[in-house]
């Protein structure tokens, strides 16, 4: 209900509500615009609940992820096309458009159409110009997670837009969203459209970029997986939004009020100066606050459910702030394995109820209304908690939301995370405990795969992928129990004469000092700015100048390469090896193609995780007596490389060469010597 939210209608200069029209087959959809002021940032929202629309269409924007493909496509048309038009109406012309996931990928088309209208250029040139200013960030770790639509649905909804707005055929439009542009039966994939309309792609963690390269490899045939053009900027969280009042006080006293406004370079040494006594008191106070919250929330939860008054009163006295408190909260989906802790209920019960070193567990989460398997996982926890001996040690808090999540990350001693690698692209819940002194025990997946070192937390898994093998789930469940029993719990309860767990605080201090700056939004935004936004803005302005002159040049260059590529070939490749070097001579037939249009390289795959070797060969004049001397369009390319690796590891190849074009993202041609 907009009346219950801090949003206001976006008005025209004459006071009228700003409204946009997007034409769909046989009818138009009117969209109202709303504005939210978030600090210094304006957030614009589009709303189809306009009186001018048919009743059916007024609900297009009413539900996220609802309905079938037809509704989802309409939502994404509105988000991408009408979203870009709204910016245009407001006089906002960004150099950089950051597409988070493929949902908004139609903005690629509308941005190109807008440039066509302004410059008079055809779609192909407009796309070459505008894509340089588009960044695509994928958040999906499985290929099935990308939105895709039947060709007939795309033709129905976008046929007129393609022909009249973009000046291309529907088949040409569909090709932008297909792995095989010539396959008329293949669905239209929104992620593929985003890739073909962007100047850079990134995943949201180092591991996720590796997973994404594997997913997108079919779009770059014959290119090594390692060179599929997906970089990474690991997610971070806005620490001031997630630190507790107690954490804010501690950090302010140690690092200053403006600690998050700089580059965070001094935070590590600053937080290390906090005494054990002060750090431990902060941790005790934080758990007290969480326990008070959990008691109140659970008692209200039971009252709403109609529980007995004795049960409600008992909830107000559950948990002990001095007991090791584990937190586990997330969407209950099978790949997140929220029930890995329940693999051996008897062993878990023994860990929780140990009279000398007890443990308490706070759980929260939701399952999608259509996810029966996720709902079953919740029921398993509820059944476990109903056992009288367990009830004192485990609380399940329903109606999981940001407020509940905030309280949990601020107060737990240990945050538990058990996804099935590599299906958690990044994950951010574990990042939110860092600033509050919580410690992570997590699968080596997402952000934790690059964050983990033995001094900052605990890890389960072997750093490899095992699919959904139940036997491996059992192995990792045992690892989790063993870590809790032999490391986590003893470390928490081993105290010095002052009652302080010195080893625990050492790990807590390392986690706070090393990881909080590293996984804050400050670092994330700085990396996006330096690595993506500024280069994209410069590239877009260069291509857009003089009505897209560089874009025209790039398109002509691409056409030249496509025309000649099929006739390029290697002749003889000769290798002479010494104790220190391999000397390669490769004959290359260019069929009259400008030699500056290509780059001839020696390539060798990386070994043991090392980066691949990729060295440019030098073009030389054909020497007297050479087998190709005197024949037109032949050239010899030469290079010497270290003989630390066998000559057989190296293969000559030809790839496109242009200083202003991202290869292979914008042109995926490649030719290997056979």
XYZ file of C-alpha atoms in Angstrom:
674
model
C 0.000 0.000 0.000
C 1.771 3.185 -1.168
C -0.049 5.100 1.539
C 1.875 3.156 4.167
C 5.312 3.699 2.606
C 7.669 6.720 2.621
C 7.230 7.334 -1.101
C 5.714 10.220 -3.051
C 4.316 10.533 -6.572
C 6.822 11.829 -9.091
C 5.331 15.030 -10.532
C 5.685 16.857 -13.844
C 6.600 20.555 -13.760
C 2.880 21.369 -14.018
C 2.087 19.281 -10.938
C 0.582 16.360 -12.844
C 1.639 12.820 -11.944
C 4.454 11.692 -14.244
C 3.134 8.841 -16.369
C 4.742 6.753 -19.101
C 3.189 4.693 -21.874
C 4.644 1.460 -23.203
C 2.964 -0.108 -26.227
C 2.344 -3.827 -26.224
C 0.507 -5.829 -28.903
C -3.044 -4.519 -29.193
C -2.938 -2.184 -26.206
C -0.859 0.275 -24.234
C 0.151 0.064 -20.594
C 0.321 3.272 -18.577
C 2.808 3.480 -15.740
C 2.831 5.876 -12.825
C 6.178 6.896 -11.354
C 6.983 7.157 -7.663
C 10.020 8.568 -5.924
C 11.803 7.463 -2.759
C 14.518 9.612 -1.224
C 17.140 7.264 0.259
C 19.699 9.546 1.851
C 21.234 11.404 -1.089
C 19.920 8.864 -3.590
C 16.668 8.986 -5.534
C 14.970 5.654 -6.135
C 12.315 5.610 -8.854
C 9.513 3.043 -8.934
C 7.157 2.164 -11.799
C 3.569 1.193 -11.060
C 1.031 -0.256 -13.511
C -1.878 0.298 -11.100
C -3.172 3.167 -13.216
C -6.868 3.778 -13.900
C -6.195 4.012 -17.649
C -5.164 0.347 -17.798
C -7.314 -2.731 -18.207
C -7.876 -4.411 -14.811
C -5.654 -7.303 -15.885
C -2.756 -4.969 -16.631
C -3.079 -2.942 -13.452
C -1.599 -5.898 -11.593
C 1.529 -6.355 -13.736
C 3.772 -4.730 -11.128
C 1.895 -6.052 -8.100
C 3.924 -9.181 -7.366
C 7.605 -10.076 -7.686
C 8.375 -13.461 -9.302
C 4.678 -14.191 -9.640
C 2.619 -15.551 -12.528
C 3.825 -17.275 -15.662
C 6.208 -16.372 -18.460
C 3.818 -13.875 -20.057
C 3.555 -11.780 -16.888
C 7.281 -12.071 -16.190
C 8.117 -10.847 -19.693
C 5.805 -7.863 -19.322
C 7.431 -6.993 -15.999
C 10.881 -7.100 -17.558
C 9.782 -5.061 -20.569
C 8.522 -2.416 -18.159
C 11.662 -2.544 -16.028
C 14.101 -2.300 -18.942
C 12.320 -0.246 -21.587
C 10.049 1.969 -19.489
C 12.785 2.248 -16.853
C 15.198 3.775 -19.374
C 12.455 6.005 -20.759
C 11.766 7.319 -17.283
C 15.394 8.405 -16.941
C 15.135 10.122 -20.318
C 11.967 11.954 -19.263
C 13.777 13.171 -16.159
C 16.702 14.456 -18.206
C 19.032 11.835 -16.767
C 21.509 10.513 -19.356
C 23.948 8.216 -17.549
C 27.232 7.210 -19.114
C 27.104 3.892 -17.246
C 24.159 1.537 -16.849
C 24.736 -1.249 -14.299
C 22.492 -4.232 -14.991
C 22.138 -6.409 -11.915
C 21.076 -9.797 -13.261
C 19.304 -10.139 -16.582
C 15.896 -8.891 -15.430
C 16.537 -5.357 -16.743
C 18.404 -6.414 -19.900
C 15.837 -4.821 -22.228
C 17.395 -1.510 -21.175
C 20.195 -2.524 -23.570
C 17.744 -2.268 -26.457
C 16.055 0.930 -25.317
C 19.381 2.661 -24.694
C 20.497 1.732 -28.220
C 17.163 2.920 -29.666
C 17.578 6.227 -27.883
C 21.050 6.655 -29.374
C 19.697 5.757 -32.822
C 17.098 8.498 -32.518
C 19.666 11.067 -31.405
C 22.443 10.179 -33.857
C 20.668 8.768 -36.892
C 22.845 5.643 -36.717
C 21.512 2.116 -37.389
C 20.960 -0.332 -34.537
C 24.221 -2.212 -35.060
C 26.283 0.948 -34.605
C 24.105 2.191 -31.744
C 24.602 -1.103 -29.892
C 28.374 -0.978 -30.467
C 28.403 2.521 -28.976
C 26.091 2.052 -26.011
C 27.238 -1.402 -24.908
C 30.566 0.119 -23.877
C 28.675 1.941 -21.117
C 26.745 -1.104 -19.892
C 27.966 -3.394 -17.100
C 26.304 -6.771 -16.484
C 26.610 -8.322 -13.030
C 25.367 -11.883 -12.787
C 24.205 -13.207 -9.404
C 23.173 -16.676 -10.546
C 25.277 -19.779 -9.927
C 23.256 -22.184 -12.103
C 22.324 -21.822 -15.755
C 18.699 -22.730 -14.998
C 18.403 -19.590 -12.894
C 18.333 -17.221 -15.874
C 15.014 -15.994 -17.224
C 14.249 -17.297 -20.692
C 11.214 -16.954 -22.933
C 9.748 -18.854 -25.870
C 10.521 -17.306 -29.291
C 6.799 -16.963 -30.044
C 6.298 -14.911 -26.867
C 9.205 -12.594 -27.737
C 7.880 -12.197 -31.272
C 4.396 -11.422 -29.970
C 5.497 -8.832 -27.404
C 8.551 -7.323 -29.135
C 7.996 -7.855 -32.862
C 6.734 -4.347 -33.532
C 9.350 -2.805 -31.223
C 12.135 -4.611 -33.103
C 10.973 -3.617 -36.574
C 9.748 -0.083 -35.964
C 11.856 0.961 -32.995
C 15.165 -0.767 -33.694
C 14.965 -1.292 -37.441
C 15.848 -4.990 -37.204
C 13.975 -8.234 -37.787
C 12.562 -10.305 -34.978
C 15.076 -13.028 -35.882
C 17.930 -10.554 -35.420
C 16.509 -9.560 -32.052
C 16.130 -13.185 -30.986
C 19.745 -13.869 -31.990
C 20.900 -11.480 -29.267
C 19.402 -13.780 -26.643
C 20.458 -17.166 -28.014
C 23.514 -19.345 -27.594
C 23.179 -20.341 -31.250
C 21.836 -17.330 -33.178
C 20.816 -19.601 -36.071
C 18.641 -21.948 -33.957
C 15.068 -20.759 -34.525
C 13.737 -23.045 -31.779
C 16.028 -21.894 -28.976
C 14.522 -19.790 -26.182
C 15.476 -16.157 -25.673
C 17.787 -15.880 -22.641
C 17.865 -12.556 -20.783
C 21.406 -13.146 -19.496
C 22.631 -13.666 -23.064
C 21.017 -10.379 -24.109
C 22.774 -8.641 -21.219
C 26.115 -10.169 -22.244
C 25.741 -9.165 -25.886
C 24.727 -5.675 -24.850
C 27.434 -4.963 -22.273
C 31.066 -3.942 -22.310
C 31.991 -5.955 -19.222
C 30.636 -8.836 -17.115
C 31.337 -9.698 -13.505
C 30.327 -12.184 -10.858
C 29.844 -11.352 -7.183
C 32.745 -13.343 -5.711
C 35.979 -14.823 -6.997
C 34.537 -18.337 -6.975
C 31.340 -17.148 -8.628
C 33.317 -15.667 -11.519
C 34.838 -19.123 -12.110
C 31.390 -20.722 -12.002
C 30.015 -18.059 -14.359
C 32.831 -18.606 -16.845
C 31.818 -22.260 -16.973
C 28.147 -21.332 -17.448
C 28.813 -18.808 -20.219
C 31.529 -20.805 -22.009
C 29.102 -21.959 -24.759
C 28.812 -18.324 -25.886
C 32.549 -18.288 -26.585
C 33.187 -21.496 -28.573
C 36.804 -22.670 -28.758
C 37.929 -20.119 -26.182
C 39.557 -21.598 -23.055
C 37.201 -21.475 -20.069
C 39.760 -19.429 -18.147
C 39.487 -16.688 -20.784
C 35.694 -16.421 -20.883
C 35.334 -12.697 -20.063
C 33.799 -12.721 -16.582
C 35.612 -10.817 -13.850
C 34.500 -10.378 -10.260
C 33.742 -7.743 -7.676
C 32.922 -9.494 -4.425
C 29.831 -8.239 -2.634
C 30.078 -6.235 0.558
C 27.557 -4.999 3.104
C 26.858 -1.494 4.351
C 28.340 -1.844 7.806
C 26.549 1.183 9.381
C 23.228 -0.498 8.504
C 24.120 -3.732 10.298
C 26.259 -2.799 13.295
C 24.493 -2.760 16.658
C 24.478 0.246 18.960
C 27.043 -1.591 21.078
C 29.258 -2.306 18.065
C 28.946 1.282 16.863
C 30.085 2.523 20.266
C 33.094 0.178 20.279
C 34.195 1.036 16.753
C 33.643 4.766 17.286
C 35.747 4.773 20.437
C 38.521 2.861 18.682
C 38.419 4.049 15.067
C 36.468 7.322 15.097
C 32.998 8.455 14.072
C 33.882 8.737 10.372
C 35.554 5.346 10.084
C 33.394 4.208 7.144
C 33.894 7.392 5.111
C 37.506 6.713 4.130
C 39.363 3.774 2.656
C 39.347 1.736 5.896
C 43.114 1.335 5.774
C 43.623 1.821 9.518
C 40.699 -0.212 10.837
C 42.709 -3.410 11.213
C 45.364 -1.970 13.490
C 42.833 0.203 15.332
C 40.501 -2.615 16.376
C 43.475 -4.760 17.407
C 44.229 -2.224 20.137
C 40.996 -3.037 22.029
C 41.728 -4.892 25.281
C 40.493 -8.440 25.877
C 38.395 -7.246 28.825
C 36.613 -4.597 26.792
C 36.105 -6.870 23.789
C 34.670 -9.692 25.906
C 32.291 -7.343 27.735
C 31.073 -6.085 24.360
C 30.409 -9.676 23.291
C 28.520 -10.539 26.522
C 26.370 -7.400 26.254
C 25.565 -8.185 22.602
C 24.344 -11.685 23.454
C 22.240 -10.301 26.329
C 20.496 -7.962 23.882
C 19.806 -10.787 21.431
C 18.457 -13.117 24.114
C 16.073 -10.407 25.369
C 14.852 -9.847 21.818
C 14.417 -13.577 21.131
C 12.401 -14.089 24.320
C 10.025 -11.234 23.489
C 9.650 -12.261 19.864
C 9.003 -15.916 20.681
C 6.458 -15.100 23.398
C 4.537 -12.867 20.953
C 4.795 -15.565 18.307
C 3.288 -18.138 20.675
C 0.552 -15.749 21.801
C -0.516 -15.128 18.201
C -0.579 -18.890 17.640
C -2.919 -19.357 20.603
C -0.460 -21.258 22.786
C -1.097 -21.945 26.460
C -0.268 -19.128 28.876
C 2.288 -21.358 30.639
C 4.144 -21.909 27.366
C 4.115 -18.182 26.599
C 5.452 -17.362 30.054
C 8.130 -20.040 29.749
C 9.359 -18.482 26.495
C 10.196 -15.310 28.408
C 12.862 -17.214 30.330
C 14.438 -19.327 27.601
C 18.140 -19.132 26.775
C 21.105 -17.952 28.800
C 23.238 -15.005 27.621
C 26.371 -16.745 28.898
C 25.954 -19.849 26.720
C 27.553 -20.213 23.284
C 24.917 -18.971 20.816
C 24.803 -20.139 17.195
C 22.726 -18.332 14.586
C 21.283 -19.722 11.382
C 18.886 -17.662 9.257
C 18.135 -17.710 5.545
C 15.674 -18.701 2.888
C 14.901 -22.393 3.307
C 15.902 -23.788 -0.077
C 17.366 -27.242 -0.597
C 20.687 -26.014 -2.040
C 21.292 -23.989 1.131
C 21.064 -27.243 3.133
C 19.481 -25.609 6.186
C 19.095 -29.070 7.722
C 22.713 -30.157 7.515
C 22.899 -29.664 11.284
C 19.998 -32.114 11.593
C 21.808 -34.910 9.741
C 22.453 -36.710 13.050
C 19.774 -35.411 15.469
C 21.101 -37.460 18.381
C 24.600 -36.028 18.052
C 23.251 -32.501 17.686
C 21.157 -33.025 20.809
C 24.242 -34.153 22.755
C 26.155 -31.063 21.667
C 23.320 -28.741 22.629
C 22.599 -30.288 26.018
C 26.115 -30.955 27.325
C 25.845 -29.951 31.022
C 29.417 -28.586 31.155
C 29.496 -26.820 27.777
C 25.923 -26.246 26.538
C 25.029 -24.643 23.217
C 21.937 -22.729 22.132
C 20.745 -22.272 18.572
C 18.608 -19.486 17.069
C 17.004 -20.327 13.719
C 14.932 -18.146 11.409
C 13.889 -18.434 7.798
C 11.170 -18.733 5.210
C 10.432 -20.978 2.271
C 8.883 -19.807 -0.976
C 5.096 -20.503 -0.957
C 5.550 -22.853 -3.912
C 8.650 -24.595 -2.507
C 7.269 -27.721 -0.836
C 10.735 -29.133 -0.207
C 11.767 -25.948 1.586
C 8.638 -26.059 3.722
C 9.410 -29.668 4.646
C 12.847 -28.593 5.876
C 11.213 -26.094 8.232
C 8.826 -28.775 9.517
C 11.780 -31.029 10.333
C 13.255 -28.331 12.556
C 9.894 -27.716 14.238
C 9.556 -31.432 14.990
C 13.085 -31.528 16.440
C 12.439 -28.490 18.647
C 9.216 -29.976 20.055
C 11.211 -32.532 22.014
C 11.177 -31.345 25.651
C 14.933 -31.717 26.137
C 15.643 -29.651 23.001
C 13.123 -26.887 23.678
C 15.461 -25.140 26.124
C 18.275 -24.977 23.564
C 16.718 -24.178 20.161
C 14.344 -21.394 19.143
C 12.767 -21.068 15.703
C 11.589 -17.511 15.034
C 8.987 -17.228 12.281
C 8.200 -14.355 9.904
C 11.867 -13.865 9.031
C 12.479 -10.286 7.907
C 15.234 -7.671 7.932
C 14.536 -6.617 11.510
C 14.888 -10.177 12.742
C 17.973 -10.727 10.609
C 19.501 -7.538 11.994
C 19.026 -8.691 15.581
C 20.507 -12.108 14.876
C 23.678 -10.894 13.134
C 24.242 -8.399 15.935
C 24.065 -10.876 18.780
C 25.157 -14.400 17.832
C 28.586 -15.726 18.721
C 28.832 -17.942 15.628
C 27.064 -17.667 12.270
C 26.423 -21.028 10.574
C 26.194 -21.272 6.776
C 25.881 -24.581 4.913
C 25.168 -24.076 1.178
C 26.034 -26.736 -1.365
C 29.124 -25.476 -3.198
C 29.150 -23.676 -5.638
C 25.503 -22.635 -5.591
C 25.864 -19.639 -3.271
C 27.141 -16.938 -5.623
C 28.306 -14.740 -2.762
C 26.091 -14.682 0.310
C 26.117 -11.639 2.571
C 24.538 -12.751 5.850
C 27.886 -13.919 7.197
C 29.437 -10.550 6.308
C 26.953 -8.801 8.581
C 28.208 -10.535 11.725
C 31.789 -9.348 11.153
C 31.293 -5.804 12.411
C 29.438 -7.165 15.456
C 32.146 -9.588 16.553
C 30.420 -12.746 15.342
C 32.548 -15.537 13.873
C 31.689 -17.589 10.788
C 31.602 -21.351 10.378
C 30.713 -21.887 6.763
C 31.006 -23.970 3.628
C 33.913 -22.861 1.406
C 31.519 -21.228 -1.031
C 30.765 -17.712 -2.205
C 32.544 -14.961 -0.290
C 33.830 -17.338 2.419
C 35.929 -19.230 -0.152
C 38.122 -16.131 -0.472
C 37.687 -14.775 3.059
C 38.557 -17.873 5.072
C 41.874 -18.313 6.811
C 42.298 -20.503 9.924
C 42.646 -17.484 12.214
C 39.316 -15.799 11.358
C 36.775 -18.634 11.555
C 36.072 -22.217 10.557
C 35.384 -23.894 7.223
C 33.642 -27.059 6.117
C 34.119 -28.801 2.785
C 37.265 -29.492 0.801
C 37.031 -26.540 -1.574
C 35.720 -28.720 -4.392
C 32.331 -29.429 -5.951
C 30.410 -32.636 -5.326
C 26.989 -31.874 -6.816
C 24.010 -32.932 -4.718
C 25.559 -36.233 -3.633
C 23.840 -37.254 -0.343
C 26.957 -39.143 0.749
C 28.999 -35.953 0.542
C 26.319 -34.116 2.523
C 26.870 -36.737 5.215
C 30.641 -36.157 5.117
C 30.232 -32.407 5.544
C 27.665 -32.852 8.318
C 30.250 -34.902 10.206
C 32.830 -32.176 9.580
C 30.438 -29.623 11.016
C 29.762 -31.689 14.145
C 33.491 -32.352 14.607
C 34.376 -28.672 14.310
C 31.715 -27.728 16.827
C 32.641 -30.475 19.262
C 36.433 -30.282 19.080
C 37.194 -26.662 18.180
C 34.326 -24.159 18.432
C 32.801 -25.218 21.753
C 36.097 -25.890 23.603
C 37.553 -22.586 22.413
C 34.532 -20.649 23.667
C 34.541 -22.298 27.109
C 38.300 -22.349 27.730
C 38.843 -19.347 30.023
C 41.773 -17.722 31.804
C 41.796 -16.694 35.452
C 39.682 -13.634 34.667
C 37.055 -15.808 32.957
C 38.035 -14.577 29.471
C 38.303 -16.967 26.464
C 41.633 -15.663 25.162
C 41.841 -17.850 22.033
C 38.237 -17.040 21.151
C 38.900 -13.315 21.407
C 42.020 -13.681 19.275
C 39.919 -15.236 16.507
C 37.148 -12.683 17.013
C 39.615 -9.790 16.835
C 41.183 -11.217 13.652
C 37.749 -11.593 12.053
C 36.672 -8.065 12.983
C 39.916 -6.370 11.987
C 40.742 -8.223 8.769
C 37.348 -9.033 7.302
C 35.127 -6.087 8.255
C 36.974 -3.595 5.988
C 37.471 -6.191 3.261
C 33.782 -7.095 2.980
C 32.231 -3.687 3.503
C 30.296 -1.830 0.825
C 33.056 0.808 0.891
C 35.472 -1.620 -0.739
C 32.841 -2.969 -3.125
C 31.778 0.449 -4.409
C 35.388 1.577 -4.712
C 36.230 -1.489 -6.811
C 33.189 -1.010 -9.048
C 34.116 2.640 -9.525
C 37.777 2.038 -10.301
C 37.523 -1.224 -12.221
C 34.188 -0.806 -14.005
C 32.370 2.531 -13.890
C 35.204 4.907 -14.800
C 36.566 2.752 -17.662
C 33.012 2.206 -18.961
C 32.237 5.930 -18.869
C 35.427 6.757 -20.780
C 34.802 4.025 -23.377
C 31.199 5.097 -23.916
C 32.106 8.763 -24.386
C 34.806 7.858 -26.891
C 32.424 5.723 -28.922
C 29.540 8.184 -28.725
C 31.576 11.204 -29.849
C 30.855 12.680 -33.272
C 27.543 10.830 -33.584
C 29.132 7.472 -32.923
C 32.024 7.682 -35.381
C 34.091 5.170 -33.423
C 31.097 2.864 -33.211
C 30.838 2.941 -36.996
C 34.548 2.188 -37.303
C 34.246 -0.769 -34.916
C 31.292 -2.223 -36.829
C 33.226 -1.940 -40.121
C 36.228 -3.630 -38.493
C 34.014 -6.478 -37.261
C 32.526 -6.912 -40.744
C 36.018 -7.085 -42.278
C 37.063 -9.813 -39.868
C 33.906 -11.856 -40.407
C 34.386 -11.607 -44.168
C 37.961 -12.900 -44.107
C 38.009 -15.151 -41.049
C 36.939 -18.321 -42.808
C 39.945 -18.166 -45.132
C 42.631 -17.559 -42.488
C 44.834 -20.555 -41.785
C 48.150 -21.732 -40.419
C 50.866 -23.255 -42.569
C 53.921 -24.972 -41.143
C 54.877 -24.375 -37.518
C 58.542 -25.032 -36.768
C 60.028 -25.373 -33.301
C 63.690 -25.380 -32.320
C 64.510 -25.972 -28.662
C 67.598 -25.217 -26.629
C 68.325 -25.727 -22.944
C 66.727 -22.388 -22.106
C 64.234 -21.564 -24.865
C 61.805 -22.831 -27.472
C 61.923 -20.886 -30.760
C 58.606 -20.920 -32.689
C 58.093 -19.904 -36.322
C 54.495 -20.040 -37.566
C 53.356 -19.480 -41.153
C 50.043 -17.622 -41.293
C 47.799 -16.968 -44.306
C 45.850 -13.699 -43.892
C 44.154 -13.536 -47.323
C 44.829 -9.807 -47.640
C 43.460 -8.917 -44.211
C 45.200 -5.963 -42.606
C 47.745 -7.605 -40.240
C 46.949 -5.033 -37.552
C 43.406 -6.454 -37.354
C 44.641 -9.676 -35.737
C 47.018 -10.831 -33.047
C 48.970 -14.056 -33.443
C 49.842 -15.603 -30.081
C 51.431 -18.577 -28.410
C 49.081 -19.948 -25.787
C 49.500 -22.491 -22.995
C 46.911 -23.434 -20.379
C 47.652 -22.508 -16.792
C 48.786 -25.355 -14.544
C 47.760 -25.791 -10.919
C 45.592 -22.698 -10.867
C 48.213 -20.464 -12.526
C 47.177 -17.939 -15.150
C 47.407 -19.134 -18.751
C 50.470 -18.078 -20.777
C 49.444 -15.767 -23.602
C 52.349 -14.207 -25.564
C 52.115 -12.185 -28.777
C 54.243 -13.386 -31.690
C 56.166 -10.935 -33.892
C 55.481 -10.648 -37.614
C 58.640 -10.805 -39.699
C 59.502 -10.670 -43.379
C 59.679 -14.087 -45.023
C 63.375 -15.054 -45.286
C 65.005 -16.345 -48.458
C 64.412 -19.995 -48.970
C 61.244 -20.058 -46.852
C 58.617 -22.402 -48.194
C 56.051 -19.587 -48.494
C 58.415 -16.881 -49.762
C 56.974 -15.001 -52.662
C 53.418 -16.219 -52.140
C 50.961 -13.366 -51.459
C 49.152 -12.939 -48.129
C 51.483 -15.217 -46.166
C 53.523 -14.043 -43.202
C 55.804 -15.619 -40.625
C 55.264 -14.992 -36.910
C 58.099 -15.688 -34.483
C 58.495 -15.958 -30.716
C 60.882 -17.509 -28.207
C 59.603 -18.715 -24.846
C 61.247 -20.240 -21.801
C 61.764 -23.986 -21.964
C 60.596 -24.473 -18.376
C 57.543 -26.068 -19.977
C 57.572 -28.532 -22.897
C 57.161 -27.081 -26.386
C 54.093 -29.297 -26.851
C 52.237 -27.236 -24.238
C 52.221 -24.207 -26.565
C 49.806 -23.706 -29.450
C 49.733 -20.775 -31.904
C 46.388 -19.064 -32.343
C 44.884 -16.045 -34.090
C 42.485 -13.683 -32.315
C 41.019 -10.286 -33.260
C 43.050 -7.246 -32.250
C 41.583 -3.794 -31.527
C 42.716 -1.479 -28.759
C 39.168 -0.263 -28.034
C 37.222 -3.526 -28.311
C 36.786 -6.100 -25.526
C 37.898 -9.451 -26.922
C 36.270 -11.991 -26.832
C 33.205 -10.298 -25.290
C 32.441 -8.172 -28.347
C 33.950 -10.487 -30.967
C 34.532 -14.131 -30.085
C 36.414 -15.262 -33.210
C 39.442 -17.479 -32.609
C 41.550 -19.784 -34.830
C 43.894 -22.440 -33.434
C 46.760 -24.122 -35.244
C 45.739 -27.753 -35.668
